[in-house]
Coordinates of C-alpha atoms and ligand atoms in Angstrom, one line a residue:
M1 CA 132.2 164.6 40.7
F2 CA 129.7 162.8 38.3
F3 CA 131.2 162.4 34.8
I4 CA 129.0 160.9 32.0
F5 CA 130.3 159.0 29.0
P6 CA 128.4 157.8 26.0
T7 CA 129.2 154.1 26.5
P8 CA 130.9 151.7 28.9
A9 CA 133.6 151.3 26.1
A10 CA 134.3 155.1 26.3
I11 CA 134.8 154.8 30.1
A12 CA 137.2 151.9 29.5
E13 CA 139.1 153.9 26.9
H14 CA 139.4 157.0 29.1
L15 CA 140.4 155.1 32.2
S16 CA 143.0 153.0 30.4
Q17 CA 144.7 156.1 29.0
H18 CA 144.6 157.7 32.5
L19 CA 146.1 154.6 34.1
I20 CA 148.9 154.3 31.5
R21 CA 149.8 158.0 32.1
L22 CA 149.8 157.3 35.8
I23 CA 152.2 154.3 35.5
R24 CA 154.5 156.1 33.0
N25 CA 154.7 159.1 35.4
N26 CA 155.4 156.8 38.4
P27 CA 156.5 153.3 37.6
D28 CA 156.4 152.6 41.3
S29 CA 152.6 153.2 41.4
K30 CA 150.5 151.3 43.9
L31 CA 147.1 150.5 42.3
G32 CA 144.0 149.5 44.2
L33 CA 141.9 147.2 41.9
A34 CA 138.3 145.9 41.9
T35 CA 136.6 142.9 40.3
G36 CA 133.1 142.4 39.0
S37 CA 131.3 142.6 35.7
T38 CA 131.8 146.4 35.5
M39 CA 135.6 146.0 35.3
E40 CA 135.7 143.4 32.5
P41 CA 135.6 145.9 29.6
V42 CA 138.0 148.2 31.6
Y43 CA 140.6 145.5 32.0
A44 CA 140.1 144.2 28.4
R45 CA 140.8 147.7 27.1
L46 CA 143.6 148.4 29.6
L47 CA 145.3 145.1 28.5
Q48 CA 145.2 146.1 24.9
H49 CA 146.8 149.5 25.6
L50 CA 149.4 148.0 27.9
E51 CA 150.3 145.3 25.4
K52 CA 150.7 147.9 22.6
E53 CA 152.4 150.7 24.6
R54 CA 154.5 148.5 27.0
P55 CA 155.2 150.8 29.9
D56 CA 157.6 149.4 32.5
L57 CA 155.4 147.3 34.8
S58 CA 158.2 145.7 36.8
R59 CA 157.9 148.1 39.8
L60 CA 154.1 148.2 39.8
T61 CA 152.2 146.9 42.9
T62 CA 148.5 146.0 43.1
F63 CA 146.2 145.7 46.0
N64 CA 142.7 144.2 45.4
L65 CA 139.8 145.4 47.3
D66 CA 138.3 142.1 48.5
E67 CA 138.0 138.3 48.4
Y68 CA 135.4 135.8 49.4
I69 CA 136.0 133.7 52.5
G70 CA 136.2 130.0 51.8
L71 CA 136.9 130.0 48.1
P72 CA 140.4 128.8 47.1
A73 CA 142.3 130.9 44.5
S74 CA 141.7 128.1 42.0
H75 CA 137.9 128.5 42.3
P76 CA 136.6 130.3 39.1
Q77 CA 134.5 132.7 41.2
S78 CA 137.3 133.7 43.5
Y79 CA 138.5 137.2 43.0
S80 CA 142.1 135.9 42.8
Y81 CA 141.0 133.7 39.8
Y82 CA 139.2 136.7 38.2
M83 CA 142.3 139.0 38.5
H84 CA 144.7 136.4 37.2
Q85 CA 142.4 135.6 34.2
H86 CA 141.6 139.2 33.3
L87 CA 144.8 141.1 34.1
F88 CA 147.7 139.6 36.0
D89 CA 148.5 136.5 33.9
P90 CA 148.2 138.2 30.5
L91 CA 150.5 141.0 31.8
G92 CA 152.9 138.5 33.4
L93 CA 152.9 140.3 36.8
D94 CA 155.1 138.5 39.4
D95 CA 153.3 137.2 42.5
S96 CA 155.5 139.6 44.5
Q97 CA 153.7 142.6 42.8
I98 CA 150.2 141.3 43.6
N99 CA 148.3 141.6 46.9
L100 CA 144.9 140.0 47.5
P101 CA 143.2 139.3 50.8
N102 CA 143.5 135.5 51.5
G103 CA 140.0 134.2 52.2
M104 CA 141.3 130.8 53.0
C105 CA 143.6 131.7 55.8
T106 CA 143.1 130.3 59.3
N107 CA 143.7 133.6 61.2
L108 CA 141.4 136.1 59.6
D109 CA 142.0 138.9 62.2
H110 CA 145.7 138.6 61.5
E111 CA 145.1 138.6 57.7
C112 CA 143.0 141.8 58.0
R113 CA 145.5 143.6 60.1
N114 CA 148.3 142.6 57.8
Y115 CA 146.5 143.7 54.7
S116 CA 145.9 147.3 55.8
A117 CA 149.4 147.4 57.3
A118 CA 150.8 146.3 53.9
I119 CA 149.0 149.1 52.1
A120 CA 150.4 151.6 54.6
A121 CA 153.9 150.1 54.4
A122 CA 153.8 150.4 50.6
G123 CA 153.2 154.2 51.1
G124 CA 149.5 154.1 50.5
L125 CA 147.6 153.7 47.2
D126 CA 148.2 156.1 44.4
F127 CA 144.9 155.2 42.7
Q128 CA 141.8 153.2 43.7
L129 CA 139.4 151.7 41.2
L130 CA 135.9 151.0 42.5
G131 CA 132.6 149.5 41.4
I132 CA 129.4 149.8 43.3
G133 CA 126.8 147.3 44.5
T134 CA 123.1 148.0 44.0
N135 CA 122.9 148.7 47.7
G136 CA 125.7 151.3 47.6
H137 CA 128.6 149.0 48.8
I138 CA 132.2 149.8 47.7
G139 CA 134.6 146.9 48.1
F140 CA 132.4 144.8 50.3
N141 CA 131.8 147.6 52.7
E142 CA 128.1 147.0 53.2
P143 CA 125.6 149.7 54.4
G144 CA 126.4 150.6 58.0
T145 CA 130.2 150.1 57.7
P146 CA 132.0 152.9 59.6
F147 CA 134.0 155.4 57.5
D148 CA 137.1 154.8 59.7
S149 CA 137.1 151.0 59.0
L150 CA 140.3 149.2 57.9
T151 CA 140.4 145.8 56.3
H152 CA 137.9 143.5 58.0
V153 CA 135.6 140.5 57.7
I154 CA 132.1 141.3 56.6
E155 CA 128.9 139.3 56.4
L156 CA 127.5 139.9 53.0
S157 CA 124.1 141.4 52.9
E158 CA 121.1 139.5 51.5
N159 CA 121.1 142.0 48.6
T160 CA 124.7 141.4 47.7
R161 CA 124.3 137.6 48.0
L162 CA 121.3 137.7 45.7
D163 CA 123.1 140.0 43.2
N164 CA 126.4 138.0 43.1
S165 CA 124.9 134.5 43.2
R166 CA 124.3 135.0 39.4
F167 CA 128.0 134.2 38.9
F168 CA 127.7 130.8 40.6
D169 CA 126.4 127.6 38.8
N170 CA 124.7 126.7 42.0
P171 CA 123.6 129.9 43.8
A172 CA 123.8 128.1 47.1
D173 CA 127.6 128.0 46.7
M174 CA 127.7 131.8 47.0
P175 CA 129.9 132.6 50.1
T176 CA 128.3 134.4 53.0
H177 CA 131.4 136.3 54.1
A178 CA 134.3 138.2 52.6
I179 CA 137.4 140.1 53.5
T180 CA 137.3 143.7 52.3
M181 CA 139.6 146.7 52.5
G182 CA 137.9 149.2 54.8
I183 CA 136.4 152.6 53.8
K184 CA 139.4 154.3 55.5
D185 CA 141.8 152.3 53.3
I186 CA 139.9 153.4 50.2
L187 CA 139.6 157.1 51.3
D188 CA 143.3 157.2 52.0
A189 CA 144.1 156.6 48.3
K190 CA 145.4 159.7 46.6
E191 CA 142.9 159.3 43.8
V192 CA 139.7 157.3 43.5
V193 CA 137.5 156.5 40.4
L194 CA 134.2 154.7 40.8
V195 CA 132.9 153.2 37.6
V196 CA 129.1 152.6 37.2
T197 CA 127.4 151.2 34.2
G198 CA 124.0 149.9 33.3
E199 CA 120.3 150.7 33.9
H200 CA 120.3 148.4 37.0
K201 CA 122.6 150.9 38.8
A202 CA 120.5 154.0 38.0
D203 CA 118.5 153.9 41.3
V204 CA 121.6 153.6 43.5
M205 CA 123.2 156.5 41.5
N206 CA 120.2 158.6 42.2
L207 CA 120.4 157.7 45.9
L208 CA 124.2 158.5 45.9
Y209 CA 123.6 161.8 44.2
R210 CA 121.1 162.8 46.9
S211 CA 122.9 161.3 49.9
P212 CA 125.1 163.4 52.1
A213 CA 128.1 161.4 53.3
N214 CA 126.8 158.8 55.8
P215 CA 127.5 155.2 56.5
S216 CA 124.1 153.9 55.4
M217 CA 125.3 154.6 51.8
P218 CA 129.0 153.5 51.8
A219 CA 129.8 155.1 48.4
S220 CA 128.7 158.5 49.8
S221 CA 132.0 158.4 51.7
L222 CA 133.6 159.4 48.4
K223 CA 132.0 162.9 48.9
L224 CA 134.6 163.4 51.6
H225 CA 137.5 162.6 49.3
P226 CA 139.3 165.6 47.6
N227 CA 140.1 163.6 44.4
A228 CA 137.3 161.2 43.8
R229 CA 135.4 161.0 40.5
I230 CA 132.4 158.9 39.4
Y231 CA 132.3 157.7 35.8
L232 CA 128.9 156.8 34.5
D233 CA 127.4 155.6 31.3
Q234 CA 124.1 157.1 30.1
A235 CA 122.0 154.3 31.6
A236 CA 123.5 154.5 35.1
A237 CA 123.3 158.4 34.9
S238 CA 119.6 158.4 33.7
R239 CA 118.2 159.4 37.2
I240 CA 120.7 162.1 38.0
P241 CA 119.8 165.7 37.1
A242 CA 121.5 166.8 33.9
E243 CA 123.0 169.9 35.5
A244 CA 125.0 167.7 37.9
L245 CA 126.7 165.8 35.1
Y246 CA 130.0 166.7 33.5
H247 CA 130.0 165.4 29.9
V248 CA 133.2 163.6 28.6
E249 CA 133.6 163.0 24.8
Ligands
LIG1 C1 134.5 143.8 43.6 C2 133.9 144.8 44.5 C3 132.4 145.2 44.5 C4 131.9 145.4 43.0 C5 130.4 145.7 43.0 C6 129.9 145.8 41.6 O1 135.8 143.7 43.9 O2 134.6 145.4 45.3 O3 132.2 146.3 45.2 O4 132.6 146.4 42.4 O5 129.7 144.7 43.7 O6 129.9 144.6 41.0 P1 129.5 144.5 39.4 O7 130.5 145.2 38.7 O8 129.6 143.0 39.1 O9 128.2 145.0 39.3

């Protein structure tokens, strides 16, 4: 399940080709997408491939994992803003193809129920892209989140608030809560790829390698999935035993 690549660029290249194949084979694909610094090189490379190869994207549907509560879509740190900037606007995706939890809505319970229901109504996700927090979160499913959770409101952990406040000019503006797809929503995807790059993720990868599936390490839920892969660069893989790593390229 652990695949090691020479560089983050090699991961981006491999994943872009895989996603283009997936879209060509099924233009009605439902893609689950993530944000964060790990995904920036992935989306940059994917965009280059899509612009060159021009598969039909008119029937594609996307579902993002999460959104901060209290940040409008126009806020540069909202995940809506990130996705429009890095992928949706350059691709010219129509709003009707895009799904993101609305962190500004007045009825959060309703929003959460509707979001998981919309994924199910679309026939489930064909592919889910994930990053990981240094505490093992996937989406914003913080340690302790049950594996049968659907989309829900989460109070961000101290660790996540500290990690992500680096993106805010004033760290005090970092939101305290978010809406996130649940672990069950993620595990229900037909295929899942977790991308992990950088030395600062080496400890959490070591922990993930050693952890049996249990809610204190949310990413360990992927060990229960029949088609989940973890793509690591050398730095992130540096604390996993060599015999557990499958080398790519
Ligand atoms: C973002 C998300 C998070 C991030 C994770 C890693 O949509 O769901 O789980 O993937 O926090 O973030 P980076 O890539 O910034 O280290």
